[in-house]
PDB file of C-alpha atoms in Angstrom:
ATOM      1  CA  MET A   1    -143.354  46.492  -6.982  1.00 51.00           C
ATOM      2  CA  ARG A   2    -146.145  49.341  -7.411  1.00 52.00           C
ATOM      3  CA  ALA A   3    -143.717  50.429  -9.392  1.00 51.00           C
ATOM      4  CA  ARG A   4    -142.845  48.227 -11.706  1.00 59.00           C
ATOM      5  CA  THR A   5    -146.483  47.450 -12.139  1.00 61.00           C
ATOM      6  CA  PRO A   6    -148.691  49.463 -14.421  1.00 76.00           C
ATOM      7  CA  VAL A   7    -152.445  51.147 -12.136  1.00 79.00           C
ATOM      8  CA  ALA A   8    -153.565  48.627 -15.907  1.00 83.00           C
ATOM      9  CA  VAL A   9    -152.493  44.813 -14.377  1.00 85.00           C
ATOM     10  CA  SER A  10    -153.133  45.841 -11.043  1.00 83.00           C
ATOM     11  CA  ALA A  11    -156.980  47.002 -12.020  1.00 87.00           C
ATOM     12  CA  LEU A  12    -157.607  44.142 -14.318  1.00 90.00           C
ATOM     13  CA  LEU A  13    -156.361  41.264 -11.104  1.00 90.00           C
ATOM     14  CA  VAL A  14    -158.633  42.782  -8.449  1.00 90.00           C
ATOM     15  CA  LEU A  15    -161.801  43.509 -11.604  1.00 92.00           C
ATOM     16  CA  ILE A  16    -161.763  39.619 -12.963  1.00 92.00           C
ATOM     17  CA  PRO A  17    -162.907  37.871  -9.489  1.00 92.00           C
ATOM     18  CA  LEU A  18    -164.845  40.837  -9.195  1.00 92.00           C
ATOM     19  CA  LEU A  19    -166.767  40.728 -12.321  1.00 92.00           C
ATOM     20  CA  VAL A  20    -166.955  36.824 -11.959  1.00 91.00           C
ATOM     21  CA  ALA A  21    -168.605  38.180  -8.809  1.00 90.00           C
ATOM     22  CA  LEU A  22    -170.837  39.571  -9.716  1.00 90.00           C
ATOM     23  CA  VAL A  23    -171.730  39.359 -13.022  1.00 90.00           C
ATOM     24  CA  GLY A  24    -171.232  35.230 -12.535  1.00 86.00           C
ATOM     25  CA  PRO A  25    -174.841  34.403 -11.086  1.00 84.00           C
ATOM     26  CA  LEU A  26    -176.631  35.669 -13.499  1.00 85.00           C
ATOM     27  CA  LEU A  27    -175.665  33.969 -16.324  1.00 81.00           C
ATOM     28  CA  ASP A  28    -177.245  30.560 -16.699  1.00 69.00           C
ATOM     29  CA  VAL A  29    -173.643  28.315 -17.811  1.00 71.00           C
ATOM     30  CA  SER A  30    -175.213  25.396 -15.658  1.00 67.00           C
ATOM     31  CA  ALA A  31    -173.896  22.087 -17.300  1.00 68.00           C
ATOM     32  CA  LYS A  32    -174.961  18.624 -16.703  1.00 75.00           C
ATOM     33  CA  PRO A  33    -173.232  16.751 -13.959  1.00 76.00           C
ATOM     34  CA  GLY A  34    -170.489  14.252 -15.274  1.00 77.00           C
ATOM     35  CA  LEU A  35    -167.948  11.847 -13.524  1.00 81.00           C
ATOM     36  CA  PRO A  36    -166.111  13.213 -10.463  1.00 82.00           C
ATOM     37  CA  TYR A  37    -162.883  14.942 -11.601  1.00 85.00           C
ATOM     38  CA  GLU A  38    -163.490  15.065 -15.206  1.00 83.00           C
ATOM     39  CA  SER A  39    -161.462  16.563 -18.327  1.00 82.00           C
ATOM     40  CA  THR A  40    -165.095  17.766 -20.369  1.00 79.00           C
ATOM     41  CA  GLY A  41    -165.988  21.616 -20.432  1.00 76.00           C
ATOM     42  CA  LEU A  42    -164.041  24.003 -19.754  1.00 82.00           C
ATOM     43  CA  LEU A  43    -162.795  23.446 -16.397  1.00 85.00           C
ATOM     44  CA  GLY A  44    -163.712  19.875 -16.207  1.00 85.00           C
ATOM     45  CA  THR A  45    -165.458  18.351 -12.805  1.00 86.00           C
ATOM     46  CA  ASP A  46    -164.943  18.898  -9.425  1.00 87.00           C
ATOM     47  CA  GLY A  47    -164.979  15.954  -6.882  1.00 85.00           C
ATOM     48  CA  LEU A  48    -168.882  15.755  -6.780  1.00 85.00           C
ATOM     49  CA  GLY A  49    -168.968  16.056 -10.677  1.00 85.00           C
ATOM     50  CA  ARG A  50    -169.997  19.893 -10.481  1.00 87.00           C
ATOM     51  CA  ASP A  51    -169.049  21.742 -13.463  1.00 87.00           C
ATOM     52  CA  VAL A  52    -165.881  23.930 -11.843  1.00 88.00           C
ATOM     53  CA  PHE A  53    -166.447  27.152 -14.186  1.00 89.00           C
ATOM     54  CA  GLY A  54    -169.931  27.280 -13.258  1.00 87.00           C
ATOM     55  CA  LEU A  55    -169.571  27.090  -9.971  1.00 88.00           C
ATOM     56  CA  LEU A  56    -166.264  29.722 -10.575  1.00 90.00           C
ATOM     57  CA  LEU A  57    -169.751  32.059 -11.555  1.00 90.00           C
ATOM     58  CA  VAL A  58    -171.559  32.117  -8.347  1.00 89.00           C
ATOM     59  CA  GLY A  59    -169.000  30.454  -5.688  1.00 88.00           C
ATOM     60  CA  GLY A  60    -167.113  34.721  -6.076  1.00 88.00           C
ATOM     61  CA  ARG A  61    -170.651  35.600  -4.339  1.00 88.00           C
ATOM     62  CA  THR A  62    -169.361  34.802  -0.506  1.00 87.00           C
ATOM     63  CA  ALA A  63    -166.447  34.193  -1.102  1.00 85.00           C
ATOM     64  CA  LEU A  64    -166.212  38.578  -1.717  1.00 90.00           C
ATOM     65  CA  GLY A  65    -168.949  39.517  -0.296  1.00 90.00           C
ATOM     66  CA  MET A  66    -168.450  38.071   2.826  1.00 90.00           C
ATOM     67  CA  ALA A  67    -164.539  39.818   3.067  1.00 90.00           C
ATOM     68  CA  LEU A  68    -165.543  42.915   1.949  1.00 91.00           C
ATOM     69  CA  GLY A  69    -169.442  42.587   3.812  1.00 92.00           C
ATOM     70  CA  ALA A  70    -167.306  42.727   7.284  1.00 92.00           C
ATOM     71  CA  VAL A  71    -164.769  45.607   6.470  1.00 92.00           C
ATOM     72  CA  LEU A  72    -167.619  48.031   4.949  1.00 93.00           C
ATOM     73  CA  ILE A  73    -169.349  46.924   8.979  1.00 94.00           C
ATOM     74  CA  ALA A  74    -165.880  47.449  10.042  1.00 92.00           C
ATOM     75  CA  TYR A  75    -165.172  50.629   9.134  1.00 92.00           C
ATOM     76  CA  VAL A  76    -168.611  52.198   9.814  1.00 90.00           C
ATOM     77  CA  LEU A  77    -168.341  50.876  13.257  1.00 92.00           C
ATOM     78  CA  GLY A  78    -164.965  51.731  14.277  1.00 89.00           C
ATOM     79  CA  GLY A  79    -164.396  54.518  12.276  1.00 86.00           C
ATOM     80  CA  LEU A  80    -167.744  56.181  14.504  1.00 87.00           C
ATOM     81  CA  ILE A  81    -166.062  54.909  17.653  1.00 88.00           C
ATOM     82  CA  GLY A  82    -162.524  55.961  16.484  1.00 85.00           C
ATOM     83  CA  LEU A  83    -164.108  59.792  15.208  1.00 82.00           C
ATOM     84  CA  VAL A  84    -166.640  60.140  18.649  1.00 83.00           C
ATOM     85  CA  ALA A  85    -163.420  59.078  21.342  1.00 83.00           C
ATOM     86  CA  ALA A  86    -160.759  61.431  20.016  1.00 80.00           C
ATOM     87  CA  SER A  87    -163.287  64.314  18.960  1.00 77.00           C
ATOM     88  CA  THR A  88    -164.998  64.300  22.975  1.00 75.00           C
ATOM     89  CA  ARG A  89    -163.916  66.160  25.090  1.00 69.00           C
ATOM     90  CA  GLN A  90    -164.752  63.911  27.991  1.00 76.00           C
ATOM     91  CA  ARG A  91    -161.706  61.078  29.026  1.00 78.00           C
ATOM     92  CA  TRP A  92    -164.768  58.773  30.346  1.00 75.00           C
ATOM     93  CA  VAL A  93    -166.361  58.827  27.034  1.00 77.00           C
ATOM     94  CA  ASP A  94    -162.969  58.199  25.688  1.00 75.00           C
ATOM     95  CA  GLU A  95    -162.649  55.228  28.356  1.00 79.00           C
ATOM     96  CA  LEU A  96    -165.623  53.918  27.572  1.00 81.00           C
ATOM     97  CA  LEU A  97    -165.772  53.466  24.627  1.00 82.00           C
ATOM     98  CA  ILE A  98    -162.466  52.445  23.713  1.00 82.00           C
ATOM     99  CA  ARG A  99    -161.747  49.914  27.067  1.00 81.00           C
ATOM    100  CA  PRO A 100    -163.483  47.347  25.830  1.00 82.00           C
ATOM    101  CA  LEU A 101    -162.370  47.073  22.579  1.00 83.00           C
ATOM    102  CA  ASP A 102    -158.869  46.356  24.369  1.00 79.00           C
ATOM    103  CA  VAL A 103    -160.804  43.147  25.521  1.00 79.00           C
ATOM    104  CA  LEU A 104    -160.660  41.706  21.306  1.00 78.00           C
ATOM    105  CA  LEU A 105    -157.943  42.591  20.375  1.00 78.00           C
ATOM    106  CA  PRO A 106    -155.609  39.711  22.078  1.00 78.00           C
ATOM    107  CA  LEU A 107    -158.084  37.392  21.379  1.00 77.00           C
ATOM    108  CA  PRO A 108    -157.234  34.692  18.334  1.00 79.00           C
ATOM    109  CA  SER A 109    -159.134  36.008  15.201  1.00 77.00           C
ATOM    110  CA  LEU A 110    -159.386  33.318  13.257  1.00 76.00           C
ATOM    111  CA  LEU A 111    -160.561  31.581  16.978  1.00 78.00           C
ATOM    112  CA  VAL A 112    -163.235  34.160  17.347  1.00 79.00           C
ATOM    113  CA  ILE A 113    -164.865  33.711  14.226  1.00 79.00           C
ATOM    114  CA  SER A 114    -164.296  29.809  13.956  1.00 76.00           C
ATOM    115  CA  VAL A 115    -166.225  29.429  16.473  1.00 78.00           C
ATOM    116  CA  VAL A 116    -169.069  31.267  15.742  1.00 79.00           C
ATOM    117  CA  ALA A 117    -168.855  29.439  12.296  1.00 72.00           C
ATOM    118  CA  VAL A 118    -170.094  26.487  14.179  1.00 72.00           C
ATOM    119  CA  GLY A 119    -172.787  27.937  16.080  1.00 72.00           C
ATOM    120  CA  TRP A 120    -174.001  29.106  13.634  1.00 75.00           C
ATOM    121  CA  ARG A 121    -173.039  26.694  11.070  1.00 69.00           C
ATOM    122  CA  ALA A 122    -173.657  27.571   7.162  1.00 65.00           C
ATOM    123  CA  SER A 123    -174.260  31.210   7.708  1.00 79.00           C
ATOM    124  CA  PRO A 124    -172.834  33.782   5.769  1.00 84.00           C
ATOM    125  CA  LEU A 125    -174.409  36.532   7.841  1.00 87.00           C
ATOM    126  CA  ALA A 126    -173.210  35.382  10.613  1.00 85.00           C
ATOM    127  CA  ILE A 127    -169.092  34.866   9.138  1.00 86.00           C
ATOM    128  CA  THR A 128    -169.144  38.356   7.971  1.00 89.00           C
ATOM    129  CA  LEU A 129    -170.189  39.813  11.433  1.00 89.00           C
ATOM    130  CA  ALA A 130    -167.625  37.806  13.239  1.00 88.00           C
ATOM    131  CA  VAL A 131    -165.042  38.918  10.871  1.00 89.00           C
ATOM    132  CA  ALA A 132    -166.211  42.754  11.233  1.00 91.00           C
ATOM    133  CA  THR A 133    -166.282  42.421  15.056  1.00 88.00           C
ATOM    134  CA  VAL A 134    -162.028  41.360  15.112  1.00 88.00           C
ATOM    135  CA  ASN A 135    -161.366  43.927  12.575  1.00 90.00           C
ATOM    136  CA  VAL A 136    -163.724  46.558  14.695  1.00 90.00           C
ATOM    137  CA  PRO A 137    -160.713  47.332  17.312  1.00 90.00           C
ATOM    138  CA  THR A 138    -158.258  47.881  15.626  1.00 89.00           C
ATOM    139  CA  VAL A 139    -159.691  49.709  12.912  1.00 90.00           C
ATOM    140  CA  ALA A 140    -161.263  52.495  16.099  1.00 88.00           C
ATOM    141  CA  ARG A 141    -158.226  52.173  17.831  1.00 88.00           C
ATOM    142  CA  LEU A 142    -156.272  53.595  13.788  1.00 88.00           C
ATOM    143  CA  VAL A 143    -158.956  56.377  13.002  1.00 86.00           C
ATOM    144  CA  ARG A 144    -158.710  57.433  16.942  1.00 85.00           C
ATOM    145  CA  ALA A 145    -154.922  57.559  16.438  1.00 84.00           C
ATOM    146  CA  ALA A 146    -155.287  59.409  13.117  1.00 80.00           C
ATOM    147  CA  ALA A 147    -158.126  61.550  14.232  1.00 79.00           C
ATOM    148  CA  LEU A 148    -156.257  63.592  17.297  1.00 76.00           C
ATOM    149  CA  ASP A 149    -154.380  65.869  16.699  1.00 74.00           C
ATOM    150  CA  ALA A 150    -157.292  67.469  13.870  1.00 71.00           C
ATOM    151  CA  ALA A 151    -160.190  67.292  16.045  1.00 67.00           C
ATOM    152  CA  SER A 152    -158.561  68.616  18.879  1.00 70.00           C
ATOM    153  CA  GLY A 153    -156.254  71.626  16.568  1.00 67.00           C
ATOM    154  CA  PRO A 154    -156.768  75.444  16.282  1.00 64.00           C
ATOM    155  CA  VAL A 155    -159.662  75.116  12.826  1.00 67.00           C
ATOM    156  CA  VAL A 156    -161.578  72.529  14.792  1.00 65.00           C
ATOM    157  CA  GLU A 157    -162.024  74.718  17.695  1.00 64.00           C
ATOM    158  CA  ALA A 158    -162.883  77.788  14.702  1.00 70.00           C
ATOM    159  CA  LEU A 159    -165.217  75.870  13.670  1.00 66.00           C
ATOM    160  CA  ARG A 160    -167.526  74.736  16.758  1.00 66.00           C
ATOM    161  CA  MET A 161    -167.275  78.955  17.233  1.00 68.00           C
ATOM    162  CA  GLN A 162    -169.317  78.866  13.899  1.00 68.00           C
ATOM    163  CA  ARG A 163    -172.178  76.789  15.226  1.00 69.00           C
ATOM    164  CA  GLU A 164    -170.739  74.105  12.540  1.00 68.00           C
ATOM    165  CA  SER A 165    -172.831  71.069  13.267  1.00 65.00           C
ATOM    166  CA  TRP A 166    -171.318  67.470  14.867  1.00 63.00           C
ATOM    167  CA  ALA A 167    -171.175  65.757  11.056  1.00 66.00           C
ATOM    168  CA  GLY A 168    -169.951  68.560   9.278  1.00 66.00           C
ATOM    169  CA  ILE A 169    -166.377  68.702  11.527  1.00 69.00           C
ATOM    170  CA  HIS A 170    -165.889  65.716  12.071  1.00 65.00           C
ATOM    171  CA  LEU A 171    -167.652  63.631   8.513  1.00 67.00           C
ATOM    172  CA  GLY A 172    -166.394  66.172   7.042  1.00 68.00           C
ATOM    173  CA  TYR A 173    -162.766  68.385   7.679  1.00 67.00           C
ATOM    174  CA  VAL A 174    -161.303  65.270  10.371  1.00 72.00           C
ATOM    175  CA  GLY A 175    -162.397  62.602   7.858  1.00 71.00           C
ATOM    176  CA  ARG A 176    -160.168  64.316   5.330  1.00 73.00           C
ATOM    177  CA  ALA A 177    -157.237  63.960   8.265  1.00 74.00           C
ATOM    178  CA  VAL A 178    -158.152  60.014   8.280  1.00 79.00           C
ATOM    179  CA  LEU A 179    -158.360  59.493   4.902  1.00 76.00           C
ATOM    180  CA  GLY A 180    -154.316  59.069   4.161  1.00 74.00           C
ATOM    181  CA  PRO A 181    -153.997  56.113   6.978  1.00 79.00           C
ATOM    182  CA  VAL A 182    -157.362  54.659   6.318  1.00 81.00           C
ATOM    183  CA  ALA A 183    -156.003  54.133   2.538  1.00 76.00           C
ATOM    184  CA  ALA A 184    -152.793  52.243   3.810  1.00 75.00           C
ATOM    185  CA  ASP A 185    -155.238  50.362   5.753  1.00 83.00           C
ATOM    186  CA  ILE A 186    -157.775  49.483   4.036  1.00 82.00           C
ATOM    187  CA  GLY A 187    -155.455  46.849   0.903  1.00 77.00           C
ATOM    188  CA  THR A 188    -154.113  45.097   4.226  1.00 82.00           C
ATOM    189  CA  ARG A 189    -157.933  45.050   5.661  1.00 87.00           C
ATOM    190  CA  ILE A 190    -159.284  43.512   3.034  1.00 87.00           C
ATOM    191  CA  THR A 191    -156.570  41.137   2.184  1.00 85.00           C
ATOM    192  CA  LEU A 192    -157.198  39.855   6.174  1.00 87.00           C
ATOM    193  CA  ALA A 193    -160.980  39.735   5.459  1.00 88.00           C
ATOM    194  CA  VAL A 194    -160.425  37.503   2.084  1.00 88.00           C
ATOM    195  CA  PHE A 195    -157.816  35.102   4.175  1.00 86.00           C
ATOM    196  CA  LEU A 196    -160.441  34.818   6.846  1.00 86.00           C
ATOM    197  CA  VAL A 197    -163.654  33.866   5.468  1.00 86.00           C
ATOM    198  CA  ALA A 198    -161.396  31.614   3.173  1.00 85.00           C
ATOM    199  CA  SER A 199    -160.109  29.616   6.287  1.00 83.00           C
ATOM    200  CA  VAL A 200    -162.783  29.732   8.304  1.00 84.00           C
ATOM    201  CA  ASN A 201    -164.784  28.073   5.403  1.00 80.00           C
ATOM    202  CA  PHE A 202    -161.228  25.848   3.141  1.00 80.00           C
ATOM    203  CA  LEU A 203    -161.227  24.722   7.410  1.00 77.00           C
ATOM    204  CA  GLY A 204    -164.570  23.339   6.865  1.00 75.00           C
ATOM    205  CA  LEU A 205    -166.440  25.384  10.076  1.00 77.00           C
ATOM    206  CA  GLY A 206    -168.049  27.934   7.514  1.00 77.00           C
ATOM    207  CA  LEU A 207    -170.147  27.277   4.517  1.00 81.00           C
ATOM    208  CA  SER A 208    -172.039  23.487   3.528  1.00 80.00           C
ATOM    209  CA  PRO A 209    -168.933  20.900   1.735  1.00 81.00           C
ATOM    210  CA  THR A 210    -171.198  21.196  -1.407  1.00 83.00           C
ATOM    211  CA  ALA A 211    -171.545  24.917  -1.229  1.00 85.00           C
ATOM    212  CA  PRO A 212    -169.939  26.491  -4.684  1.00 85.00           C
ATOM    213  CA  ASP A 213    -167.797  29.137  -2.777  1.00 87.00           C
ATOM    214  CA  TRP A 214    -164.161  29.430  -3.813  1.00 88.00           C
ATOM    215  CA  ALA A 215    -162.235  28.211  -0.607  1.00 88.00           C
ATOM    216  CA  VAL A 216    -164.689  25.462   0.378  1.00 87.00           C
ATOM    217  CA  SER A 217    -163.751  24.465  -3.767  1.00 88.00           C
ATOM    218  CA  VAL A 218    -160.282  24.522  -2.881  1.00 88.00           C
ATOM    219  CA  SER A 219    -160.554  22.607   0.581  1.00 86.00           C
ATOM    220  CA  ARG A 220    -162.997  19.744  -1.512  1.00 85.00           C
ATOM    221  CA  ASN A 221    -160.870  19.153  -4.395  1.00 87.00           C
ATOM    222  CA  ARG A 222    -157.813  19.459  -3.290  1.00 85.00           C
ATOM    223  CA  GLU A 223    -157.939  15.563  -3.239  1.00 84.00           C
ATOM    224  CA  GLY A 224    -158.333  15.147  -6.473  1.00 84.00           C
ATOM    225  CA  LEU A 225    -155.376  18.483  -7.599  1.00 83.00           C
ATOM    226  CA  LEU A 226    -153.371  15.911 -10.300  1.00 85.00           C
ATOM    227  CA  LEU A 227    -156.435  14.659 -11.163  1.00 85.00           C
ATOM    228  CA  GLN A 228    -158.236  17.565 -12.347  1.00 88.00           C
ATOM    229  CA  PRO A 229    -156.252  20.921 -11.075  1.00 89.00           C
ATOM    230  CA  TRP A 230    -158.264  23.607 -13.069  1.00 91.00           C
ATOM    231  CA  ALA A 231    -160.891  22.198  -9.770  1.00 90.00           C
ATOM    232  CA  VAL A 232    -158.764  23.757  -7.501  1.00 90.00           C
ATOM    233  CA  LEU A 233    -156.855  26.191  -9.561  1.00 92.00           C
ATOM    234  CA  ALA A 234    -159.039  27.765 -10.343  1.00 91.00           C
ATOM    235  CA  PRO A 235    -160.318  29.318  -7.610  1.00 92.00           C
ATOM    236  CA  ALA A 236    -157.521  29.868  -6.225  1.00 92.00           C
ATOM    237  CA  LEU A 237    -156.126  31.964  -8.513  1.00 93.00           C
ATOM    238  CA  LEU A 238    -159.049  34.265  -8.434  1.00 92.00           C
ATOM    239  CA  LEU A 239    -158.537  34.281  -4.411  1.00 91.00           C
ATOM    240  CA  VAL A 240    -154.756  35.058  -4.937  1.00 91.00           C
ATOM    241  CA  SER A 241    -155.355  37.754  -7.649  1.00 92.00           C
ATOM    242  CA  PHE A 242    -158.341  39.567  -5.872  1.00 91.00           C
ATOM    243  CA  THR A 243    -155.840  40.483  -2.886  1.00 88.00           C
ATOM    244  CA  LEU A 244    -152.540  41.045  -4.682  1.00 88.00           C
ATOM    245  CA  GLY A 245    -154.620  43.177  -7.437  1.00 87.00           C
ATOM    246  CA  PHE A 246    -155.925  45.056  -4.199  1.00 84.00           C
ATOM    247  CA  ASN A 247    -152.876  45.483  -2.091  1.00 82.00           C
ATOM    248  CA  LEU A 248    -150.979  47.181  -5.216  1.00 83.00           C
ATOM    249  CA  LEU A 249    -153.910  49.455  -6.136  1.00 81.00           C
ATOM    250  CA  ALA A 250    -154.274  50.850  -2.529  1.00 76.00           C
ATOM    251  CA  ASP A 251    -150.602  51.167  -2.676  1.00 76.00           C
ATOM    252  CA  ARG A 252    -150.240  53.088  -4.715  1.00 75.00           C
ATOM    253  CA  LEU A 253    -153.595  55.037  -3.846  1.00 70.00           C
ATOM    254  CA  VAL A 254    -151.322  55.286   0.344  1.00 67.00           C
ATOM    255  CA  HIS A 255    -148.128  56.982  -2.078  1.00 68.00           C
ATOM    256  CA  ARG A 256    -150.261  59.429  -4.246  1.00 65.00           C
ATOM    257  CA  THR A 257    -151.793  60.603  -0.750  1.00 60.00           C
ATOM    258  CA  ARG A 258    -148.298  61.310   0.778  1.00 62.00           C
ATOM    259  CA  ARG A 259    -146.887  63.130  -2.256  1.00 62.00           C
ATOM    260  CA  LEU A 260    -150.379  65.186  -2.372  1.00 54.00           C
ATOM    261  CA  ALA A 261    -149.416  65.752   1.294  1.00 52.00           C
ATOM    262  CA  GLU A 262    -145.958  66.631   0.934  1.00 52.00           C
ATOM    263  CA  ALA A 263    -147.242  69.200  -2.026  1.00 51.00           C
ATOM    264  CA  THR A 264    -149.601  71.107  -0.125  1.00 44.00           C
ATOM    265  CA  ARG A 265    -146.745  71.485   3.032  1.00 49.00           C
TER     266      ARG A 265
END
C-alpha cells in the first residue's frame, strides 16, 4: 500500500483534518440552530439542531489535540527514562527505572483511561495525561532496547573520555541510533492514541455529551445515521483520514530510514 500511495496523497490525508483542527476554531461560521437532523446548510444539523460543519471546525481541537499531546508527553518522559536506563552503569538504577513501569504494562489501557475519565469528568487534561501514562512504559522499553548497543559501544566511551556532556552524548549520538525504531513506532503510537481518546469519548466516559469533539459527535448522532448521515460520516472520515495518512507517512519514513542505514554500512 505504501508503494502504491503517492506521498502527496498520504500528506493530504493528514493535512486536511490537521488544518481543520488548527484553523477551524479561528473561523466564525456558526449558523443558527435548526431542527434535529435537517439537511439544510452545507452538512445539515445534528441531533441537537446544531450546524454539523461548524461543529467539525471546532471538534478537532480535542479529538487530535489530546492524542498528539499524549504521544508527545509519552515520548518525552518514556524516551528520557529509556535513555537513562540504557546509559547507566548501575544495574540498580536500571531496575529502579524500568521495573515500576512493568506494573502498568499488563493493565488494559482503555480500562485505565476510562477510570481516570470517570474520576475527572469532561477534563481534556486528565484524559491526555491518562493516555500518556499508559504509553510511557512501552516507549521507555522501546527506547532502552534501541539505545543499549549504542550506549555501551566504543564511541560513547571515547566521547566520555573527551569529557563530552551527558546530553551531548545521549541526546546526540545515542539519540540518532534510536530514531529508526522511534520512526517505526510513532505511526502506530499516534494511531493508538487517537483510538483511545476517541473510544473514551465515544463511550461517553470522557468529554461532555454536548461537546463538539469528533468522536462525541459520532456517538451522539449514530442513532440518526439514516436521517442525516453527515452528522456521523463527516467526523468519522476526518478521524480515519488522519490515522490512515499518518500511518502511510510513518511507513514511508521507516522504509527510507532502513535504506539509508543499509547504504551507510
